[in-house]
PDB file of C-alpha atoms in Angstrom:
ATOM      1  CA  MET N 169      32.781 -20.625 -15.540  1.00  0.00           C
ATOM      2  CA  LYS N 170      36.020 -22.583 -15.960  1.00  0.00           C
ATOM      3  CA  LEU N 171      39.313 -20.739 -16.366  1.00  0.00           C
ATOM      4  CA  ARG N 172      39.744 -22.316 -19.794  1.00  0.00           C
ATOM      5  CA  ASP N 173      36.354 -20.976 -20.903  1.00  0.00           C
ATOM      6  CA  ASN N 174      37.306 -17.509 -19.670  1.00  0.00           C
ATOM      7  CA  PHE N 175      40.523 -17.675 -21.668  1.00  0.00           C
ATOM      8  CA  LEU N 176      38.830 -18.917 -24.840  1.00  0.00           C
ATOM      9  CA  LEU N 177      36.122 -16.275 -24.604  1.00  0.00           C
ATOM     10  CA  ALA N 178      38.737 -13.561 -24.168  1.00  0.00           C
ATOM     11  CA  VAL N 179      40.545 -14.829 -27.277  1.00  0.00           C
ATOM     12  CA  ALA N 180      37.291 -14.905 -29.249  1.00  0.00           C
ATOM     13  CA  LEU N 181      36.374 -11.388 -28.193  1.00  0.00           C
ATOM     14  CA  THR N 182      39.825 -10.086 -29.053  1.00  0.00           C
ATOM     15  CA  ALA N 183      39.639 -11.650 -32.493  1.00  0.00           C
ATOM     16  CA  ALA N 184      36.177 -10.196 -33.029  1.00  0.00           C
ATOM     17  CA  SER N 185      37.432  -6.740 -32.139  1.00  0.00           C
ATOM     18  CA  ALA N 186      39.983  -6.999 -34.921  1.00  0.00           C
ATOM     19  CA  VAL N 187      37.318  -7.110 -37.637  1.00  0.00           C
ATOM     20  CA  SER N 188      37.842  -4.076 -39.857  1.00  0.00           C
ATOM     21  CA  TYR N 189      35.454  -1.158 -39.925  1.00  0.00           C
ATOM     22  CA  ALA N 190      34.933  -1.772 -43.638  1.00  0.00           C
ATOM     23  CA  GLN N 191      33.409  -5.152 -42.834  1.00  0.00           C
ATOM     24  CA  GLN N 192      30.987  -3.529 -40.363  1.00  0.00           C
ATOM     25  CA  ARG N 193      29.985  -0.409 -42.280  1.00  0.00           C
ATOM     26  CA  PRO N 194      26.267   0.435 -42.318  1.00  0.00           C
ATOM     27  CA  ASP N 195      24.193  -0.935 -45.179  1.00  0.00           C
ATOM     28  CA  PRO N 196      23.098   2.144 -47.190  1.00  0.00           C
ATOM     29  CA  ALA N 197      20.236   0.133 -48.687  1.00  0.00           C
ATOM     30  CA  VAL N 198      18.552  -0.110 -45.284  1.00  0.00           C
ATOM     31  CA  PRO N 199      17.610   3.320 -43.904  1.00  0.00           C
ATOM     32  CA  GLY N 200      18.269   3.668 -40.206  1.00  0.00           C
ATOM     33  CA  TYR N 201      20.734   0.788 -39.999  1.00  0.00           C
ATOM     34  CA  ALA N 202      23.674   2.476 -38.298  1.00  0.00           C
ATOM     35  CA  TYR N 203      25.832  -0.361 -36.937  1.00  0.00           C
ATOM     36  CA  GLY N 204      29.412   0.881 -37.057  1.00  0.00           C
ATOM     37  CA  GLU N 205      28.618   4.533 -37.682  1.00  0.00           C
ATOM     38  CA  ARG N 206      31.020   6.750 -35.811  1.00  0.00           C
ATOM     39  CA  LYS N 207      28.272   9.257 -35.049  1.00  0.00           C
ATOM     40  CA  LEU N 208      26.564   6.832 -32.664  1.00  0.00           C
ATOM     41  CA  ALA N 209      26.772   7.724 -28.987  1.00  0.00           C
ATOM     42  CA  LYS N 210      29.219   5.656 -26.980  1.00  0.00           C
ATOM     43  CA  ALA N 211      27.451   3.089 -24.859  1.00  0.00           C
ATOM     44  CA  PRO N 212      27.298   3.946 -21.137  1.00  0.00           C
ATOM     45  CA  TYR N 213      28.326   0.370 -20.336  1.00  0.00           C
ATOM     46  CA  THR N 214      31.854  -0.838 -21.009  1.00  0.00           C
ATOM     47  CA  MET N 215      33.500  -3.856 -22.562  1.00  0.00           C
ATOM     48  CA  ALA N 216      34.314  -4.978 -19.032  1.00  0.00           C
ATOM     49  CA  ASP N 217      30.613  -4.687 -18.150  1.00  0.00           C
ATOM     50  CA  LEU N 218      29.795  -6.801 -21.198  1.00  0.00           C
ATOM     51  CA  LYS N 219      32.242  -9.515 -20.188  1.00  0.00           C
ATOM     52  CA  GLY N 220      30.758  -9.562 -16.700  1.00  0.00           C
ATOM     53  CA  LEU N 221      27.261  -9.919 -18.153  1.00  0.00           C
ATOM     54  CA  GLN N 222      28.412 -12.726 -20.426  1.00  0.00           C
ATOM     55  CA  ALA N 223      29.956 -14.531 -17.483  1.00  0.00           C
ATOM     56  CA  SER N 224      26.667 -14.210 -15.580  1.00  0.00           C
ATOM     57  CA  LEU N 225      24.829 -15.678 -18.572  1.00  0.00           C
ATOM     58  CA  LEU N 226      27.298 -18.593 -18.820  1.00  0.00           C
ATOM     59  CA  PHE N 227      28.104 -17.288 -22.286  1.00  0.00           C
ATOM     60  CA  THR N 228      31.336 -18.933 -23.466  1.00  0.00           C
ATOM     61  CA  ALA N 229      33.580 -19.224 -26.496  1.00  0.00           C
ATOM     62  CA  GLU N 230      31.515 -22.283 -27.467  1.00  0.00           C
ATOM     63  CA  ASP N 231      28.468 -20.032 -27.753  1.00  0.00           C
ATOM     64  CA  VAL N 232      30.414 -17.632 -29.987  1.00  0.00           C
ATOM     65  CA  GLU N 233      31.300 -20.538 -32.266  1.00  0.00           C
ATOM     66  CA  ALA N 234      27.722 -21.833 -32.278  1.00  0.00           C
ATOM     67  CA  LEU N 235      26.308 -18.432 -33.207  1.00  0.00           C
ATOM     68  CA  ARG N 236      28.755 -18.105 -36.071  1.00  0.00           C
ATOM     69  CA  GLN N 237      27.851 -21.597 -37.242  1.00  0.00           C
ATOM     70  CA  SER N 238      24.221 -20.463 -37.358  1.00  0.00           C
ATOM     71  CA  LYS N 239      24.898 -17.569 -39.732  1.00  0.00           C
ATOM     72  CA  GLU N 240      25.367 -19.704 -42.836  1.00  0.00           C
ATOM     73  CA  ILE N 241      22.267 -21.673 -41.912  1.00  0.00           C
ATOM     74  CA  LEU N 242      20.067 -18.623 -41.351  1.00  0.00           C
ATOM     75  CA  ALA N 243      21.431 -16.226 -43.979  1.00  0.00           C
ATOM     76  CA  ASP N 244      18.975 -17.199 -46.718  1.00  0.00           C
ATOM     77  CA  GLN N 245      16.084 -17.814 -44.318  1.00  0.00           C
ATOM     78  CA  THR N 246      15.690 -14.332 -42.849  1.00  0.00           C
ATOM     79  CA  ASP N 247      12.493 -13.551 -44.781  1.00  0.00           C
ATOM     80  CA  ALA N 248      10.863 -16.792 -43.663  1.00  0.00           C
ATOM     81  CA  ILE N 249      11.973 -16.191 -40.072  1.00  0.00           C
ATOM     82  CA  LEU N 250      10.560 -12.675 -40.143  1.00  0.00           C
ATOM     83  CA  ASP N 251       7.282 -13.966 -41.561  1.00  0.00           C
ATOM     84  CA  VAL N 252       6.972 -16.121 -38.439  1.00  0.00           C
ATOM     85  CA  TRP N 253       8.003 -13.350 -36.060  1.00  0.00           C
ATOM     86  CA  TYR N 254       5.776 -10.754 -37.682  1.00  0.00           C
ATOM     87  CA  GLY N 255       2.906 -13.222 -37.696  1.00  0.00           C
ATOM     88  CA  PHE N 256       3.362 -13.617 -33.963  1.00  0.00           C
ATOM     89  CA  VAL N 257       3.417  -9.848 -33.443  1.00  0.00           C
ATOM     90  CA  ALA N 258       0.351  -9.371 -35.638  1.00  0.00           C
ATOM     91  CA  SER N 259      -1.565 -11.971 -33.632  1.00  0.00           C
ATOM     92  CA  THR N 260      -0.581 -10.419 -30.298  1.00  0.00           C
ATOM     93  CA  PRO N 261      -2.412  -7.114 -29.684  1.00  0.00           C
ATOM     94  CA  GLU N 262      -0.073  -6.252 -26.809  1.00  0.00           C
ATOM     95  CA  LEU N 263       2.820  -6.196 -29.302  1.00  0.00           C
ATOM     96  CA  VAL N 264       1.302  -4.851 -32.498  1.00  0.00           C
ATOM     97  CA  TYR N 265       0.236  -1.819 -30.446  1.00  0.00           C
ATOM     98  CA  PHE N 266       3.824  -0.567 -30.495  1.00  0.00           C
ATOM     99  CA  PHE N 267       3.714  -0.418 -34.284  1.00  0.00           C
ATOM    100  CA  SER N 268       0.391   1.374 -34.414  1.00  0.00           C
ATOM    101  CA  ASN N 269      -0.471   4.910 -35.410  1.00  0.00           C
ATOM    102  CA  ALA N 270      -0.853   6.840 -32.163  1.00  0.00           C
ATOM    103  CA  LYS N 271      -3.964   8.622 -33.423  1.00  0.00           C
ATOM    104  CA  SER N 272      -5.841   5.943 -35.354  1.00  0.00           C
ATOM    105  CA  GLY N 273      -4.699   2.919 -33.387  1.00  0.00           C
ATOM    106  CA  GLU N 274      -4.191   1.027 -36.653  1.00  0.00           C
ATOM    107  CA  PRO N 275      -0.925  -0.782 -37.474  1.00  0.00           C
ATOM    108  CA  ASP N 276       1.446   1.438 -39.446  1.00  0.00           C
ATOM    109  CA  GLY N 277       2.501  -0.603 -42.468  1.00  0.00           C
ATOM    110  CA  ALA N 278       5.363   1.671 -43.486  1.00  0.00           C
ATOM    111  CA  TYR N 279       6.804   1.582 -39.974  1.00  0.00           C
ATOM    112  CA  LEU N 280       6.522  -2.205 -39.798  1.00  0.00           C
ATOM    113  CA  GLU N 281       8.292  -2.580 -43.133  1.00  0.00           C
ATOM    114  CA  ALA N 282      11.116  -0.193 -42.202  1.00  0.00           C
ATOM    115  CA  VAL N 283      11.757  -2.070 -38.969  1.00  0.00           C
ATOM    116  CA  ARG N 284      11.584  -5.417 -40.768  1.00  0.00           C
ATOM    117  CA  LYS N 285      14.519  -4.532 -43.018  1.00  0.00           C
ATOM    118  CA  ARG N 286      16.685  -3.738 -40.017  1.00  0.00           C
ATOM    119  CA  PHE N 287      15.388  -6.813 -38.190  1.00  0.00           C
ATOM    120  CA  ALA N 288      16.736  -9.011 -40.992  1.00  0.00           C
ATOM    121  CA  LEU N 289      20.184  -7.505 -40.510  1.00  0.00           C
ATOM    122  CA  TRP N 290      19.870  -7.958 -36.751  1.00  0.00           C
ATOM    123  CA  ILE N 291      19.563 -11.713 -37.317  1.00  0.00           C
ATOM    124  CA  LEU N 292      22.864 -11.718 -39.204  1.00  0.00           C
ATOM    125  CA  ASP N 293      24.536  -9.378 -36.712  1.00  0.00           C
ATOM    126  CA  THR N 294      23.525 -11.668 -33.852  1.00  0.00           C
ATOM    127  CA  ALA N 295      24.913 -14.671 -35.694  1.00  0.00           C
ATOM    128  CA  ASP N 296      28.167 -12.788 -36.365  1.00  0.00           C
ATOM    129  CA  ALA N 297      28.810 -12.767 -32.596  1.00  0.00           C
ATOM    130  CA  ASN N 298      31.160  -9.815 -32.908  1.00  0.00           C
ATOM    131  CA  TYR N 299      31.448  -8.153 -29.508  1.00  0.00           C
ATOM    132  CA  ASP N 300      33.527  -5.034 -29.960  1.00  0.00           C
ATOM    133  CA  GLN N 301      32.898  -1.400 -29.018  1.00  0.00           C
ATOM    134  CA  ARG N 302      30.979  -0.670 -32.222  1.00  0.00           C
ATOM    135  CA  TRP N 303      28.631  -3.569 -31.483  1.00  0.00           C
ATOM    136  CA  LEU N 304      28.189  -2.288 -27.929  1.00  0.00           C
ATOM    137  CA  ASP N 305      27.369   1.235 -29.158  1.00  0.00           C
ATOM    138  CA  TRP N 306      24.822  -0.214 -31.572  1.00  0.00           C
ATOM    139  CA  GLN N 307      23.092  -2.079 -28.741  1.00  0.00           C
ATOM    140  CA  TYR N 308      22.781   1.192 -26.850  1.00  0.00           C
ATOM    141  CA  GLU N 309      21.279   2.854 -29.921  1.00  0.00           C
ATOM    142  CA  ILE N 310      18.765   0.035 -30.326  1.00  0.00           C
ATOM    143  CA  GLY N 311      17.769   0.450 -26.690  1.00  0.00           C
ATOM    144  CA  LEU N 312      17.255   4.175 -27.182  1.00  0.00           C
ATOM    145  CA  ARG N 313      15.052   3.466 -30.199  1.00  0.00           C
ATOM    146  CA  HIS N 314      12.734   1.344 -28.065  1.00  0.00           C
ATOM    147  CA  ASN N 315      12.556   3.981 -25.347  1.00  0.00           C
ATOM    148  CA  ARG N 316      10.683   7.291 -25.575  1.00  0.00           C
ATOM    149  CA  LEU N 317      14.058   9.017 -25.954  1.00  0.00           C
ATOM    150  CA  LYS N 318      14.348   7.991 -29.630  1.00  0.00           C
ATOM    151  CA  LYS N 319      11.424   5.774 -30.623  1.00  0.00           C
ATOM    152  CA  ASN N 320       9.876   6.805 -33.963  1.00  0.00           C
ATOM    153  CA  LYS N 321      12.643   9.328 -34.732  1.00  0.00           C
ATOM    154  CA  THR N 322      14.583   7.073 -37.093  1.00  0.00           C
ATOM    155  CA  ASP N 323      11.599   6.468 -39.377  1.00  0.00           C
ATOM    156  CA  GLY N 324       9.553   9.577 -38.628  1.00  0.00           C
ATOM    157  CA  ALA N 325       6.763   7.214 -37.597  1.00  0.00           C
ATOM    158  CA  PRO N 326       3.557   8.607 -36.044  1.00  0.00           C
ATOM    159  CA  SER N 327       3.505   5.746 -33.563  1.00  0.00           C
ATOM    160  CA  VAL N 328       3.151   5.391 -29.806  1.00  0.00           C
ATOM    161  CA  ALA N 329       5.849   6.910 -27.596  1.00  0.00           C
ATOM    162  CA  GLN N 330       7.792   3.827 -26.513  1.00  0.00           C
ATOM    163  CA  VAL N 331       7.932   0.069 -26.220  1.00  0.00           C
ATOM    164  CA  ASN N 332       7.109  -0.745 -22.614  1.00  0.00           C
ATOM    165  CA  PHE N 333      10.086  -2.378 -20.971  1.00  0.00           C
ATOM    166  CA  ARG N 334       8.397  -5.594 -19.837  1.00  0.00           C
ATOM    167  CA  TYR N 335       7.935  -6.778 -23.418  1.00  0.00           C
ATOM    168  CA  ILE N 336      11.610  -6.452 -24.349  1.00  0.00           C
ATOM    169  CA  PRO N 337      13.039  -9.350 -22.280  1.00  0.00           C
ATOM    170  CA  ALA N 338       9.786 -11.289 -22.724  1.00  0.00           C
ATOM    171  CA  LEU N 339      10.364 -11.486 -26.478  1.00  0.00           C
ATOM    172  CA  THR N 340      13.445 -13.624 -25.876  1.00  0.00           C
ATOM    173  CA  ILE N 341      11.152 -16.661 -25.642  1.00  0.00           C
ATOM    174  CA  PRO N 342       9.060 -16.373 -28.836  1.00  0.00           C
ATOM    175  CA  VAL N 343      12.045 -15.206 -30.882  1.00  0.00           C
ATOM    176  CA  THR N 344      14.327 -18.067 -29.874  1.00  0.00           C
ATOM    177  CA  THR N 345      11.655 -20.767 -29.662  1.00  0.00           C
ATOM    178  CA  THR N 346      10.425 -20.126 -33.202  1.00  0.00           C
ATOM    179  CA  LEU N 347      14.002 -19.905 -34.500  1.00  0.00           C
ATOM    180  CA  LYS N 348      14.911 -23.463 -33.557  1.00  0.00           C
ATOM    181  CA  PRO N 349      13.209 -25.179 -36.544  1.00  0.00           C
ATOM    182  CA  PHE N 350      15.150 -22.907 -38.915  1.00  0.00           C
ATOM    183  CA  LEU N 351      18.425 -23.925 -37.288  1.00  0.00           C
ATOM    184  CA  ALA N 352      17.568 -27.563 -38.037  1.00  0.00           C
ATOM    185  CA  LYS N 353      16.796 -27.081 -41.743  1.00  0.00           C
ATOM    186  CA  LYS N 354      20.285 -27.399 -43.212  1.00  0.00           C
ATOM    187  CA  GLY N 355      21.371 -30.787 -41.917  1.00  0.00           C
ATOM    188  CA  ALA N 356      23.138 -29.797 -38.711  1.00  0.00           C
ATOM    189  CA  SER N 357      23.299 -32.575 -36.155  1.00  0.00           C
ATOM    190  CA  PRO N 358      20.737 -32.497 -33.327  1.00  0.00           C
ATOM    191  CA  ALA N 359      23.583 -31.754 -30.906  1.00  0.00           C
ATOM    192  CA  ASP N 360      24.729 -28.771 -32.971  1.00  0.00           C
ATOM    193  CA  VAL N 361      21.155 -27.496 -33.278  1.00  0.00           C
ATOM    194  CA  GLU N 362      20.867 -27.591 -29.493  1.00  0.00           C
ATOM    195  CA  LYS N 363      24.154 -25.711 -29.095  1.00  0.00           C
ATOM    196  CA  MET N 364      23.153 -23.051 -31.612  1.00  0.00           C
ATOM    197  CA  HIS N 365      19.739 -22.652 -30.052  1.00  0.00           C
ATOM    198  CA  ALA N 366      21.189 -22.327 -26.540  1.00  0.00           C
ATOM    199  CA  ALA N 367      23.631 -19.708 -27.819  1.00  0.00           C
ATOM    200  CA  TRP N 368      20.805 -17.759 -29.419  1.00  0.00           C
ATOM    201  CA  VAL N 369      18.792 -17.799 -26.197  1.00  0.00           C
ATOM    202  CA  LYS N 370      21.763 -16.386 -24.297  1.00  0.00           C
ATOM    203  CA  SER N 371      22.549 -13.805 -26.970  1.00  0.00           C
ATOM    204  CA  VAL N 372      18.998 -12.508 -27.328  1.00  0.00           C
ATOM    205  CA  LEU N 373      18.606 -12.237 -23.565  1.00  0.00           C
ATOM    206  CA  MET N 374      21.992 -10.494 -23.337  1.00  0.00           C
ATOM    207  CA  GLN N 375      20.943  -7.961 -25.965  1.00  0.00           C
ATOM    208  CA  SER N 376      17.565  -7.335 -24.373  1.00  0.00           C
ATOM    209  CA  ILE N 377      19.340  -6.642 -21.074  1.00  0.00           C
ATOM    210  CA  LEU N 378      21.622  -4.129 -22.781  1.00  0.00           C
ATOM    211  CA  TRP N 379      18.632  -2.511 -24.490  1.00  0.00           C
ATOM    212  CA  SER N 380      17.048  -1.981 -21.080  1.00  0.00           C
ATOM    213  CA  GLN N 381      19.639   0.578 -19.979  1.00  0.00           C
ATOM    214  CA  PRO N 382      17.656   3.676 -21.062  1.00  0.00           C
ATOM    215  CA  TYR N 383      14.759   2.489 -18.894  1.00  0.00           C
ATOM    216  CA  ILE N 384      16.826   2.184 -15.718  1.00  0.00           C
ATOM    217  CA  LYS N 385      17.575   5.002 -13.269  1.00  0.00           C
ATOM    218  CA  ASP N 386      21.122   6.319 -13.313  1.00  0.00           C
ATOM    219  CA  GLY N 387      23.407   4.180 -11.220  1.00  0.00           C
ATOM    220  CA  GLU N 388      21.036   1.217 -11.106  1.00  0.00           C
ATOM    221  CA  PHE N 389      21.699  -0.576 -14.396  1.00  0.00           C
TER     222      PHE N 389
END
């Protein structure tokens, strides 16, 4: 990564960290959405770890700008995006299993709906590209909620014990591939669509890596 890119990314991250808590407070209309809540456990990885991961992903200030450009484009399309994503999950037995009732094996509609509401906010949070400590703590919480340590506890769901790790990074591909047409719907230039899409690929992979921490032995993450 060029020195200039390192500098610009540092500036972008510093500016993001200055966003007030009031702008990041949890949405009380969405149960279980806890981004910014002070009661969340502090992430076991640091801001320095995050910057190192971003450097390894070739994630630059240009990607931050591209993600933020995508927010206005995607903000009123979240339901349509989730229809596509949920359709993919529903058609993939290996994935819908993780939303099933552990006893009956049938998909749990209430659980799917509860997760969907938070998933819509995750789209906007990803597009915000705000990488401060509160964002980092929220990534850790999301990881815990996929792992047997906290899965099902947020919604009291009678589902299976955890999402198996291998599916977490794998979902980077269907999520970002199916998102690209939505990025192109508001008149952005083909070049800007490519930049936004590339930034989303990096961001989703970055988040899935952070979510993997609860699955990794101590000292190995």
